[in-house]
Amino acid sequence: MSVQEYLDKHMLSRKIEDAVNAAVRAKTPDPVLFISNHMRKSVASVITKIKARQILDSRGIPTVEVDLFTNKGMFRASAPSGPSSLMYEAVELRDGDKGVYLGNSVTRAVRNINDKISKALIGMDPTLQSQIDQAMMDLDKIEMKGELGANAILAVSIAACKAGAAEKEVPLYRHIANLAGKINHIIPVPAFTVISGGRHAGNSLAIQEVMILPTGAKTFEEAVQMGAETYHHLKAVITEKFGAHGCNVGEDGGFAPDISGFRDALDLVKEAIGRTGYNERIKIALDVAASNFCIGDVLHSANWSCHNAMAYGTSGWLGCLCTKYDLDYKSPNKSEQNFKSAEDMIEFYKELCAEYPIVSIEDPFDKEDWDHIKFFSGLGICQVVGDDLLMSDPKRVDRAIRESTCNSLLLKVNQIGTVTVAIEVVKLAKDANWGVVTSHRCGETEDSFIADLSVGLATGQIKAGAPCRGERLAKYNQLIRIEEELGEQAAYAGEDWRMS
């Protein structure tokens, strides 16, 4: 084939002429670079290669990382990880070989990406997020994504979303907003973890997290300053009362002093806020994670802790009827257990909300106790967030909306497996006038995707851990960059954090 025939076959003469004319009009000082970029933009991008690997999350536990290639470059994403409920959450596929990473390796999930998912997606347009996600769903015939693994599917879904943004030449948050049909970009109020307990820390505190929300800040940058200053004042308060060892931190970066009472934790935080001088500008949120310390009757099995029944797969277990809560379940002296009924807990929460500036409580009761959650939510005392209750599952969210069970969704993308379903479940919640909290997991990576997700979906709230530790700050720092990029168009949720 002659040069002229080759040029004619691929219509290169016309394309090169168009690129040269564009360079002339632009008066570019570097025509070769300009023409190269112009030619590259004129070619529609497709997925050309997908390569997955096993990396470690913030807990030192394996998770999945993906490099997705198009002719525009390489786009990397990783799947966050958390303790699975084994019931309503999408399956995090792990190898199970106790001799390697204590059974937590994800080489099967990695292999599924490299051998199956990559073959299905190569050649697809990265801007067509829903089609990419559906193609992966079609490969996995199990409802909870147990064949390929939700960790495998999610990592590819996020990487494709990043590639789609690059193809459109827009920031990731704008691409996500476009996928969701949104036009407003809201910078969320951060819920900084300042005290850790429950399953996230080795102290005696039953509650999982105490968080602060700088709702009175004018910008996200100011919110970060307020959060960081409060965090450091809290460190000083704890050091004065418990010594330096009291400042050890939990999985999310919150301090973990050896305390057991809810009020003990809240008093420390309240004193730290007072020292900053921010007072009314900072509110408090609790993640109770009450399923961790509910005690009840395991249906069709022996009476046992509901949490233990699920964790150890009790034979014949069908559910749990939670009858009381052990607020001292982590105490080594079991003779001092502090049992409360659900009715006692309601009164307890009412007292706490009256004494402290608490505006949000997550999972105040066991995840199957729909009636008491509904009753407490109906009191209108504070935002009631469903995490274990909902598992970001559209079916459970739909039920909670119909039954008016709670009034806010905790969005964890790895619980549902794809960007597309995350968009759908947020729309479901927003249409019901719920609040939405975009959330990290206890096993995090340096991937900052949820920062862009929170802005693109205008969730108004983000929970990414303490204002320390790199994997947590990656999200907060990305939001600072987004706010700077938006400039005068940046809208910090602030006092409108629930209904942004």
Short mmCIF file of C-alpha atoms in Angstrom, two decimals:
data_model
loop_
_atom_site.label_atom_id
_atom_site.label_comp_id
_atom_site.label_asym_id
_atom_site.label_seq_id
_atom_site.Cartn_x
_atom_site.Cartn_y
_atom_site.Cartn_z
CA MET A 1 0.00 0.00 0.00
CA SER A 2 1.37 3.39 -1.00
CA VAL A 3 1.62 6.34 1.36
CA GLN A 4 -1.17 8.11 -0.49
CA GLU A 5 -3.41 5.05 -0.34
CA TYR A 6 -2.74 4.76 3.39
CA LEU A 7 -3.57 8.46 3.92
CA ASP A 8 -6.76 8.09 1.92
CA LYS A 9 -7.87 4.91 3.67
CA HIS A 10 -7.68 6.50 7.12
CA MET A 11 -8.67 10.02 5.94
CA LEU A 12 -5.50 11.30 7.56
CA SER A 13 -4.96 14.21 5.18
CA ARG A 14 -8.23 15.83 6.24
CA LYS A 15 -7.63 15.18 9.94
CA ILE A 16 -4.11 16.57 9.82
CA GLU A 17 -5.30 19.62 7.90
CA ASP A 18 -7.99 20.26 10.53
CA ALA A 19 -5.41 19.97 13.31
CA VAL A 20 -3.04 22.39 11.57
CA ASN A 21 -5.84 24.92 11.01
CA ALA A 22 -6.81 24.65 14.70
CA ALA A 23 -3.19 25.29 15.71
CA VAL A 24 -3.04 28.37 13.49
CA ARG A 25 -6.28 29.75 14.94
CA ALA A 26 -5.01 29.17 18.45
CA LYS A 27 -1.70 30.87 17.64
CA THR A 28 -0.01 28.16 19.71
CA PRO A 29 3.70 28.58 20.49
CA ASP A 30 4.15 24.79 20.27
CA PRO A 31 2.28 23.58 17.18
CA VAL A 32 3.60 20.00 17.38
CA LEU A 33 2.27 19.53 20.93
CA PHE A 34 -1.00 21.25 20.04
CA ILE A 35 -1.54 19.11 16.94
CA SER A 36 -0.72 15.95 18.89
CA ASN A 37 -3.28 16.79 21.57
CA HIS A 38 -5.85 17.83 18.96
CA MET A 39 -5.49 14.54 17.11
CA ARG A 40 -5.79 12.55 20.32
CA LYS A 41 -8.98 14.37 21.27
CA SER A 42 -10.51 13.64 17.89
CA VAL A 43 -10.40 9.90 18.58
CA ALA A 44 -13.21 8.48 20.69
CA SER A 45 -11.81 6.82 23.80
CA VAL A 46 -12.40 3.16 24.57
CA ILE A 47 -11.21 0.83 27.30
CA THR A 48 -8.10 -0.88 25.98
CA LYS A 49 -6.79 -2.77 29.02
CA ILE A 50 -7.66 -3.54 32.64
CA LYS A 51 -5.07 -4.78 35.12
CA ALA A 52 -5.84 -5.60 38.77
CA ARG A 53 -3.61 -6.34 41.74
CA GLN A 54 -3.80 -6.98 45.47
CA ILE A 55 -2.76 -4.10 47.76
CA LEU A 56 -3.19 -3.43 51.49
CA ASP A 57 -5.81 -1.18 53.05
CA SER A 58 -5.31 1.05 56.10
CA ARG A 59 -5.70 -1.93 58.45
CA GLY A 60 -3.02 -3.99 56.70
CA ILE A 61 -5.68 -6.20 55.13
CA PRO A 62 -5.66 -6.98 51.37
CA THR A 63 -8.00 -5.20 48.99
CA VAL A 64 -8.32 -4.75 45.23
CA GLU A 65 -6.67 -2.08 43.08
CA VAL A 66 -7.34 -1.62 39.38
CA ASP A 67 -5.53 0.18 36.55
CA LEU A 68 -7.92 0.86 33.67
CA PHE A 69 -6.41 2.05 30.39
CA THR A 70 -7.89 4.04 27.53
CA ASN A 71 -6.15 5.93 24.76
CA LYS A 72 -6.36 8.94 27.10
CA GLY A 73 -4.22 7.32 29.77
CA MET A 74 -4.34 5.09 32.85
CA PHE A 75 -6.94 5.47 35.62
CA ARG A 76 -6.46 3.85 39.02
CA ALA A 77 -9.01 2.96 41.67
CA SER A 78 -9.18 0.78 44.77
CA ALA A 79 -12.01 -0.74 46.77
CA PRO A 80 -12.44 0.25 50.42
CA SER A 81 -13.18 -2.52 52.86
CA GLY A 82 -15.11 -3.10 56.04
CA PRO A 83 -16.37 -5.88 58.31
CA SER A 84 -19.12 -7.61 56.36
CA SER A 85 -22.55 -8.25 57.84
CA LEU A 86 -22.81 -11.45 55.75
CA MET A 87 -26.51 -10.68 55.23
CA TYR A 88 -27.48 -7.59 53.27
CA GLU A 89 -24.11 -6.29 52.13
CA ALA A 90 -22.61 -7.14 48.74
CA VAL A 91 -20.02 -9.90 49.07
CA GLU A 92 -16.39 -8.92 49.51
CA LEU A 93 -14.72 -11.89 47.81
CA ARG A 94 -11.75 -13.28 49.76
CA ASP A 95 -9.70 -16.43 49.29
CA GLY A 96 -10.27 -17.97 52.71
CA ASP A 97 -6.84 -19.60 52.95
CA LYS A 98 -5.96 -19.07 56.62
CA GLY A 99 -2.30 -19.61 55.84
CA VAL A 100 -2.13 -16.46 53.69
CA TYR A 101 -3.10 -13.08 55.18
CA LEU A 102 -5.22 -15.02 57.70
CA GLY A 103 -7.66 -15.90 54.94
CA ASN A 104 -8.11 -12.31 53.75
CA SER A 105 -6.28 -12.45 50.40
CA VAL A 106 -8.24 -11.18 47.39
CA THR A 107 -6.38 -12.99 44.62
CA ARG A 108 -9.61 -14.61 43.40
CA ALA A 109 -11.21 -11.20 43.00
CA VAL A 110 -8.09 -9.96 41.21
CA ARG A 111 -8.16 -12.95 38.91
CA ASN A 112 -11.83 -12.35 38.13
CA ILE A 113 -10.96 -8.85 36.94
CA ASN A 114 -7.98 -9.90 34.85
CA ASP A 115 -9.61 -12.99 33.34
CA LYS A 116 -13.34 -12.18 33.10
CA ILE A 117 -14.24 -8.53 33.62
CA SER A 118 -11.45 -7.19 31.41
CA LYS A 119 -12.58 -9.33 28.46
CA ALA A 120 -16.14 -8.09 28.82
CA LEU A 121 -15.25 -4.39 29.03
CA ILE A 122 -12.42 -3.93 26.53
CA GLY A 123 -13.67 -1.78 23.66
CA MET A 124 -16.42 -0.10 25.71
CA ASP A 125 -16.85 3.67 25.93
CA PRO A 126 -15.81 4.76 29.47
CA THR A 127 -18.40 7.54 29.49
CA LEU A 128 -21.21 4.99 29.44
CA GLN A 129 -21.05 4.22 33.16
CA SER A 130 -24.38 2.44 33.47
CA GLN A 131 -23.59 0.14 30.53
CA ILE A 132 -20.20 -0.75 31.99
CA ASP A 133 -21.71 -1.48 35.40
CA GLN A 134 -24.52 -3.52 33.87
CA ALA A 135 -22.04 -5.57 31.85
CA MET A 136 -20.30 -6.54 35.08
CA MET A 137 -23.60 -7.28 36.81
CA ASP A 138 -24.55 -9.56 33.92
CA LEU A 139 -21.32 -11.51 34.45
CA ASP A 140 -22.12 -12.12 38.11
CA LYS A 141 -25.25 -14.24 38.41
CA ILE A 142 -25.39 -14.01 42.21
CA GLU A 143 -27.55 -11.20 43.62
CA MET A 144 -25.01 -10.10 46.26
CA LYS A 145 -22.12 -10.21 43.75
CA GLY A 146 -20.60 -13.28 45.35
CA GLU A 147 -19.25 -14.80 42.13
CA LEU A 148 -16.98 -11.99 40.93
CA GLY A 149 -16.87 -10.12 44.24
CA ALA A 150 -18.22 -6.66 44.99
CA ASN A 151 -14.66 -5.55 45.70
CA ALA A 152 -13.67 -6.51 42.14
CA ILE A 153 -16.71 -4.91 40.51
CA LEU A 154 -16.49 -1.67 42.51
CA ALA A 155 -12.80 -1.05 41.84
CA VAL A 156 -13.41 -1.38 38.08
CA SER A 157 -16.56 0.76 38.28
CA ILE A 158 -14.70 3.60 40.00
CA ALA A 159 -11.76 3.37 37.59
CA ALA A 160 -14.16 3.53 34.64
CA CYS A 161 -15.85 6.58 36.18
CA LYS A 162 -12.49 8.34 36.36
CA ALA A 163 -11.77 7.41 32.75
CA GLY A 164 -15.17 8.75 31.70
CA ALA A 165 -14.42 12.09 33.32
CA ALA A 166 -11.09 12.27 31.47
CA GLU A 167 -12.78 11.48 28.17
CA LYS A 168 -15.25 14.32 28.74
CA GLU A 169 -12.37 16.54 29.92
CA VAL A 170 -14.24 17.53 33.06
CA PRO A 171 -13.44 17.08 36.77
CA LEU A 172 -14.60 13.80 38.27
CA TYR A 173 -17.28 15.44 40.42
CA ARG A 174 -18.80 17.13 37.35
CA HIS A 175 -18.88 13.83 35.49
CA ILE A 176 -20.64 12.18 38.44
CA ALA A 177 -23.14 15.04 38.63
CA ASN A 178 -23.81 14.65 34.92
CA LEU A 179 -24.40 10.91 35.34
CA ALA A 180 -26.86 11.69 38.14
CA GLY A 181 -28.60 14.50 36.24
CA LYS A 182 -27.56 17.12 38.78
CA ILE A 183 -26.45 20.68 38.11
CA ASN A 184 -25.53 21.89 41.62
CA HIS A 185 -22.18 21.09 43.21
CA ILE A 186 -22.40 21.12 47.01
CA ILE A 187 -19.30 20.88 49.21
CA PRO A 188 -20.34 18.64 52.12
CA VAL A 189 -20.03 19.28 55.82
CA PRO A 190 -17.34 16.93 57.17
CA ALA A 191 -18.16 14.67 60.11
CA PHE A 192 -14.73 14.34 61.71
CA THR A 193 -14.22 11.33 63.97
CA VAL A 194 -12.65 12.58 67.19
CA ILE A 195 -13.27 9.69 69.62
CA SER A 196 -13.33 6.03 68.60
CA GLY A 197 -14.82 3.08 70.43
CA GLY A 198 -16.88 -0.01 69.67
CA ARG A 199 -15.25 -2.33 67.17
CA HIS A 200 -12.92 0.45 65.99
CA ALA A 201 -10.86 0.79 69.16
CA GLY A 202 -9.47 -1.23 72.06
CA ASN A 203 -10.98 0.84 74.86
CA SER A 204 -14.13 0.06 76.88
CA LEU A 205 -16.42 2.50 75.06
CA ALA A 206 -19.45 0.78 73.50
CA ILE A 207 -20.32 3.59 71.09
CA GLN A 208 -18.34 3.36 67.85
CA GLU A 209 -17.68 7.02 67.06
CA VAL A 210 -18.13 10.53 68.36
CA MET A 211 -17.90 13.04 65.52
CA ILE A 212 -17.92 16.81 65.17
CA LEU A 213 -19.65 18.73 62.37
CA PRO A 214 -18.45 22.31 61.67
CA THR A 215 -21.86 23.42 60.40
CA GLY A 216 -21.08 27.03 61.28
CA ALA A 217 -18.09 27.28 58.95
CA LYS A 218 -18.43 29.49 55.89
CA THR A 219 -16.25 27.32 53.64
CA PHE A 220 -14.97 23.77 53.60
CA GLU A 221 -11.45 25.06 54.13
CA GLU A 222 -12.59 26.79 57.32
CA ALA A 223 -14.43 23.61 58.35
CA VAL A 224 -11.18 21.65 58.08
CA GLN A 225 -9.40 24.26 60.19
CA MET A 226 -12.12 24.10 62.84
CA GLY A 227 -12.03 20.31 62.86
CA ALA A 228 -8.26 20.08 63.09
CA GLU A 229 -8.03 22.68 65.86
CA THR A 230 -10.72 20.90 67.88
CA TYR A 231 -8.95 17.58 67.36
CA HIS A 232 -5.69 18.98 68.75
CA HIS A 233 -7.44 20.66 71.68
CA LEU A 234 -9.08 17.31 72.41
CA LYS A 235 -5.66 15.69 72.42
CA ALA A 236 -4.57 18.19 75.07
CA VAL A 237 -7.72 17.57 77.13
CA ILE A 238 -7.23 13.80 77.03
CA THR A 239 -3.52 14.10 77.87
CA GLU A 240 -4.34 16.19 80.93
CA LYS A 241 -6.91 13.68 82.19
CA PHE A 242 -5.45 10.32 81.13
CA GLY A 243 -1.83 10.92 80.19
CA ALA A 244 -0.22 10.56 76.77
CA HIS A 245 -1.29 6.91 76.43
CA GLY A 246 -4.91 8.10 76.31
CA CYS A 247 -4.21 9.64 72.92
CA ASN A 248 -3.78 6.35 71.09
CA VAL A 249 -6.12 6.26 68.11
CA GLY A 250 -8.64 3.82 66.67
CA GLU A 251 -8.98 2.53 63.11
CA ASP A 252 -10.53 5.78 61.87
CA GLY A 253 -8.04 8.03 63.64
CA GLY A 254 -10.25 9.05 66.57
CA PHE A 255 -8.68 9.13 70.02
CA ALA A 256 -9.36 6.06 72.15
CA PRO A 257 -8.94 6.92 75.84
CA ASP A 258 -9.91 4.18 78.29
CA ILE A 259 -13.43 5.36 79.01
CA SER A 260 -16.68 3.45 78.98
CA GLY A 261 -19.51 5.97 79.38
CA PHE A 262 -21.21 7.91 76.58
CA ARG A 263 -21.14 11.03 78.72
CA ASP A 264 -17.43 10.57 79.45
CA ALA A 265 -16.72 10.81 75.72
CA LEU A 266 -19.13 13.67 75.12
CA ASP A 267 -17.75 15.70 78.03
CA LEU A 268 -14.24 15.43 76.58
CA VAL A 269 -15.43 16.61 73.18
CA LYS A 270 -17.54 19.39 74.65
CA GLU A 271 -14.55 20.70 76.62
CA ALA A 272 -12.35 20.62 73.51
CA ILE A 273 -14.94 22.56 71.50
CA GLY A 274 -15.15 25.09 74.33
CA ARG A 275 -11.40 25.62 74.23
CA THR A 276 -11.53 26.43 70.51
CA GLY A 277 -14.11 29.15 71.05
CA TYR A 278 -16.24 27.81 68.18
CA ASN A 279 -19.01 26.59 70.52
CA GLU A 280 -22.34 26.91 68.64
CA ARG A 281 -20.58 26.62 65.27
CA ILE A 282 -19.68 22.97 65.88
CA LYS A 283 -22.27 20.22 66.38
CA ILE A 284 -21.84 16.60 67.51
CA ALA A 285 -22.83 13.34 65.81
CA LEU A 286 -22.80 9.80 67.20
CA ASP A 287 -22.32 6.46 65.49
CA VAL A 288 -23.74 4.13 68.11
CA ALA A 289 -23.55 0.94 66.00
CA ALA A 290 -25.95 -0.61 68.50
CA SER A 291 -26.04 -3.99 66.77
CA ASN A 292 -22.57 -4.59 68.21
CA PHE A 293 -23.87 -4.72 71.77
CA CYS A 294 -27.47 -5.86 71.52
CA ILE A 295 -28.36 -8.90 73.58
CA GLY A 296 -31.36 -11.00 72.75
CA ASP A 297 -32.92 -14.27 71.70
CA VAL A 298 -31.36 -15.84 68.65
CA LEU A 299 -34.32 -17.36 66.85
CA HIS A 300 -34.22 -21.16 66.51
CA SER A 301 -30.96 -21.31 68.44
CA ALA A 302 -29.55 -20.74 71.92
CA ASN A 303 -29.88 -17.37 73.59
CA TRP A 304 -26.79 -15.48 72.58
CA SER A 305 -25.50 -12.08 71.58
CA CYS A 306 -27.01 -11.18 68.18
CA HIS A 307 -23.63 -9.92 67.01
CA ASN A 308 -21.89 -13.18 67.93
CA ALA A 309 -24.61 -15.26 66.31
CA MET A 310 -23.96 -13.60 62.97
CA ALA A 311 -20.21 -13.52 63.34
CA TYR A 312 -19.86 -17.22 64.10
CA GLY A 313 -22.71 -18.61 62.00
CA THR A 314 -24.74 -20.30 64.72
CA SER A 315 -26.42 -23.41 63.39
CA GLY A 316 -30.06 -22.79 62.53
CA TRP A 317 -29.76 -19.03 63.03
CA LEU A 318 -32.59 -17.18 61.31
CA GLY A 319 -32.58 -13.84 63.04
CA CYS A 320 -32.32 -12.05 66.35
CA LEU A 321 -34.91 -10.53 68.62
CA CYS A 322 -32.93 -7.87 70.44
CA THR A 323 -34.27 -7.39 73.96
CA LYS A 324 -31.57 -5.30 75.66
CA TYR A 325 -28.30 -3.44 75.11
CA ASP A 326 -25.11 -4.01 77.10
CA LEU A 327 -23.35 -0.65 77.32
CA ASP A 328 -20.44 -2.32 79.14
CA TYR A 329 -20.04 -5.21 76.70
CA LYS A 330 -16.32 -4.45 76.32
CA SER A 331 -15.66 -4.26 80.03
CA PRO A 332 -13.41 -7.06 81.39
CA ASN A 333 -15.53 -7.14 84.56
CA LYS A 334 -18.75 -8.68 83.25
CA SER A 335 -20.39 -8.44 86.67
CA GLU A 336 -20.75 -4.73 86.03
CA GLN A 337 -22.68 -5.02 82.79
CA ASN A 338 -24.93 -2.07 82.13
CA PHE A 339 -28.09 -3.40 80.49
CA LYS A 340 -30.70 -1.11 78.95
CA SER A 341 -33.93 -1.91 77.17
CA ALA A 342 -34.80 -0.22 73.89
CA GLU A 343 -37.16 2.05 75.83
CA ASP A 344 -34.32 2.92 78.22
CA MET A 345 -32.12 3.76 75.23
CA ILE A 346 -34.75 6.12 73.83
CA GLU A 347 -34.86 8.03 77.10
CA PHE A 348 -31.07 7.97 77.26
CA TYR A 349 -30.76 9.47 73.75
CA LYS A 350 -33.31 12.14 74.61
CA GLU A 351 -31.26 13.12 77.65
CA LEU A 352 -28.00 13.22 75.68
CA CYS A 353 -29.52 15.37 72.91
CA ALA A 354 -30.78 17.79 75.56
CA GLU A 355 -27.40 18.01 77.32
CA TYR A 356 -25.07 18.13 74.30
CA PRO A 357 -25.29 19.70 70.80
CA ILE A 358 -26.04 16.34 69.16
CA VAL A 359 -27.65 16.70 65.74
CA SER A 360 -27.22 13.20 64.30
CA ILE A 361 -27.31 9.62 65.64
CA GLU A 362 -26.37 6.66 63.46
CA ASP A 363 -27.76 3.17 64.14
CA PRO A 364 -29.27 3.93 67.58
CA PHE A 365 -30.76 0.41 67.77
CA ASP A 366 -30.12 -3.05 66.39
CA LYS A 367 -30.35 -3.27 62.62
CA GLU A 368 -33.47 -5.45 62.78
CA ASP A 369 -35.26 -3.30 65.34
CA TRP A 370 -37.26 -1.31 62.81
CA ASP A 371 -39.98 -0.37 65.30
CA HIS A 372 -37.80 1.42 67.86
CA ILE A 373 -35.75 3.17 65.17
CA LYS A 374 -38.99 4.39 63.63
CA PHE A 375 -40.33 5.59 66.97
CA PHE A 376 -37.14 7.43 67.84
CA SER A 377 -36.89 8.98 64.37
CA GLY A 378 -40.50 10.15 64.67
CA LEU A 379 -39.61 12.20 67.75
CA GLY A 380 -37.75 14.62 65.44
CA ILE A 381 -34.98 15.18 67.97
CA CYS A 382 -32.11 14.72 65.52
CA GLN A 383 -31.12 13.17 62.22
CA VAL A 384 -31.39 9.37 62.46
CA VAL A 385 -28.95 7.68 60.07
CA GLY A 386 -29.35 4.13 58.82
CA ASP A 387 -26.12 2.23 58.26
CA ASP A 388 -26.39 -1.38 59.49
CA LEU A 389 -30.15 -0.91 59.14
CA LEU A 390 -29.94 -0.12 55.41
CA MET A 391 -26.58 -1.42 54.13
CA SER A 392 -27.01 1.04 51.21
CA ASP A 393 -29.33 -1.62 49.78
CA PRO A 394 -32.04 -0.06 47.55
CA LYS A 395 -34.61 -2.61 48.76
CA ARG A 396 -34.04 -1.83 52.42
CA VAL A 397 -33.89 1.91 51.71
CA ASP A 398 -37.21 1.66 49.88
CA ARG A 399 -38.76 -0.18 52.82
CA ALA A 400 -37.41 2.38 55.30
CA ILE A 401 -38.85 5.21 53.21
CA ARG A 402 -42.26 3.56 52.98
CA GLU A 403 -42.33 2.83 56.71
CA SER A 404 -40.74 6.18 57.76
CA THR A 405 -38.12 4.24 59.72
CA CYS A 406 -35.26 6.75 59.63
CA ASN A 407 -34.48 9.98 57.81
CA SER A 408 -30.94 9.68 56.49
CA LEU A 409 -28.86 7.24 54.44
CA LEU A 410 -25.25 6.33 55.13
CA LEU A 411 -23.82 5.71 51.67
CA LYS A 412 -21.02 3.13 51.51
CA VAL A 413 -20.30 2.39 47.87
CA ASN A 414 -18.67 -0.98 48.53
CA GLN A 415 -21.89 -2.25 50.10
CA ILE A 416 -23.67 -2.08 46.74
CA GLY A 417 -20.81 -2.53 44.30
CA THR A 418 -21.17 -0.01 41.47
CA VAL A 419 -21.22 3.73 40.89
CA THR A 420 -24.53 3.39 39.04
CA VAL A 421 -26.36 1.79 41.97
CA ALA A 422 -24.84 4.37 44.34
CA ILE A 423 -26.36 7.11 42.19
CA GLU A 424 -29.72 5.33 42.18
CA VAL A 425 -29.88 4.82 45.93
CA VAL A 426 -28.95 8.46 46.62
CA LYS A 427 -31.73 9.59 44.28
CA LEU A 428 -34.13 7.34 46.15
CA ALA A 429 -33.13 8.92 49.46
CA LYS A 430 -33.15 12.49 48.14
CA ASP A 431 -36.60 12.07 46.61
CA ALA A 432 -37.82 11.14 50.09
CA ASN A 433 -36.26 14.34 51.52
CA TRP A 434 -33.73 12.31 53.47
CA GLY A 435 -30.26 13.41 54.41
CA VAL A 436 -27.36 11.51 52.83
CA VAL A 437 -23.95 10.91 54.43
CA THR A 438 -21.22 9.75 52.04
CA SER A 439 -19.05 7.42 54.10
CA HIS A 440 -15.62 5.86 54.17
CA ARG A 441 -14.91 2.38 55.57
CA CYS A 442 -12.63 1.30 58.42
CA GLY A 443 -10.39 -0.29 55.78
CA GLU A 444 -9.49 2.62 53.51
CA THR A 445 -6.95 3.44 50.80
CA GLU A 446 -5.51 6.70 49.52
CA ASP A 447 -8.17 6.76 46.79
CA SER A 448 -10.15 10.00 47.21
CA PHE A 449 -13.12 8.99 45.03
CA ILE A 450 -15.80 9.50 47.69
CA ALA A 451 -14.84 13.17 47.96
CA ASP A 452 -15.81 13.75 44.32
CA LEU A 453 -18.83 11.49 44.77
CA SER A 454 -20.13 13.59 47.67
CA VAL A 455 -19.84 16.80 45.63
CA GLY A 456 -21.23 15.32 42.42
CA LEU A 457 -24.27 13.85 44.21
CA ALA A 458 -24.64 16.90 46.49
CA THR A 459 -25.01 14.69 49.55
CA GLY A 460 -24.28 17.57 51.94
CA GLN A 461 -22.44 15.36 54.44
CA ILE A 462 -19.27 13.26 54.33
CA LYS A 463 -17.83 10.98 56.96
CA ALA A 464 -14.19 10.14 56.27
CA GLY A 465 -12.63 9.73 59.70
CA ALA A 466 -10.42 11.94 61.83
CA PRO A 467 -8.49 14.98 60.57
CA CYS A 468 -5.36 12.81 60.64
CA ARG A 469 -3.95 9.69 58.85
CA GLY A 470 -3.22 9.85 55.15
CA GLU A 471 -6.04 7.63 53.92
CA ARG A 472 -8.58 9.85 55.71
CA LEU A 473 -6.99 13.17 54.78
CA ALA A 474 -6.90 12.14 51.12
CA LYS A 475 -10.66 12.73 51.04
CA TYR A 476 -10.65 15.99 52.99
CA ASN A 477 -7.71 17.41 51.02
CA GLN A 478 -9.42 16.56 47.74
CA LEU A 479 -12.47 18.53 48.89
CA ILE A 480 -10.24 21.52 49.61
CA ARG A 481 -8.97 21.29 46.02
CA ILE A 482 -12.49 20.99 44.61
CA GLU A 483 -13.64 24.04 46.57
CA GLU A 484 -10.67 26.00 45.26
CA GLU A 485 -11.39 24.90 41.69
CA LEU A 486 -15.06 25.90 41.93
CA GLY A 487 -14.07 29.32 43.23
CA GLU A 488 -17.06 31.64 43.59
CA GLN A 489 -19.35 28.81 42.48
CA ALA A 490 -18.38 26.72 45.51
CA ALA A 491 -21.32 26.22 47.89
CA TYR A 492 -20.50 24.80 51.31
CA ALA A 493 -23.50 22.96 52.78
CA GLY A 494 -23.02 24.55 56.23
CA GLU A 495 -26.26 25.03 58.13
CA ASP A 496 -28.14 23.37 55.27
CA TRP A 497 -26.14 20.14 55.73
CA ARG A 498 -29.18 17.85 55.77
CA MET A 499 -31.20 19.15 52.84
CA SER A 500 -28.55 20.49 50.45
#
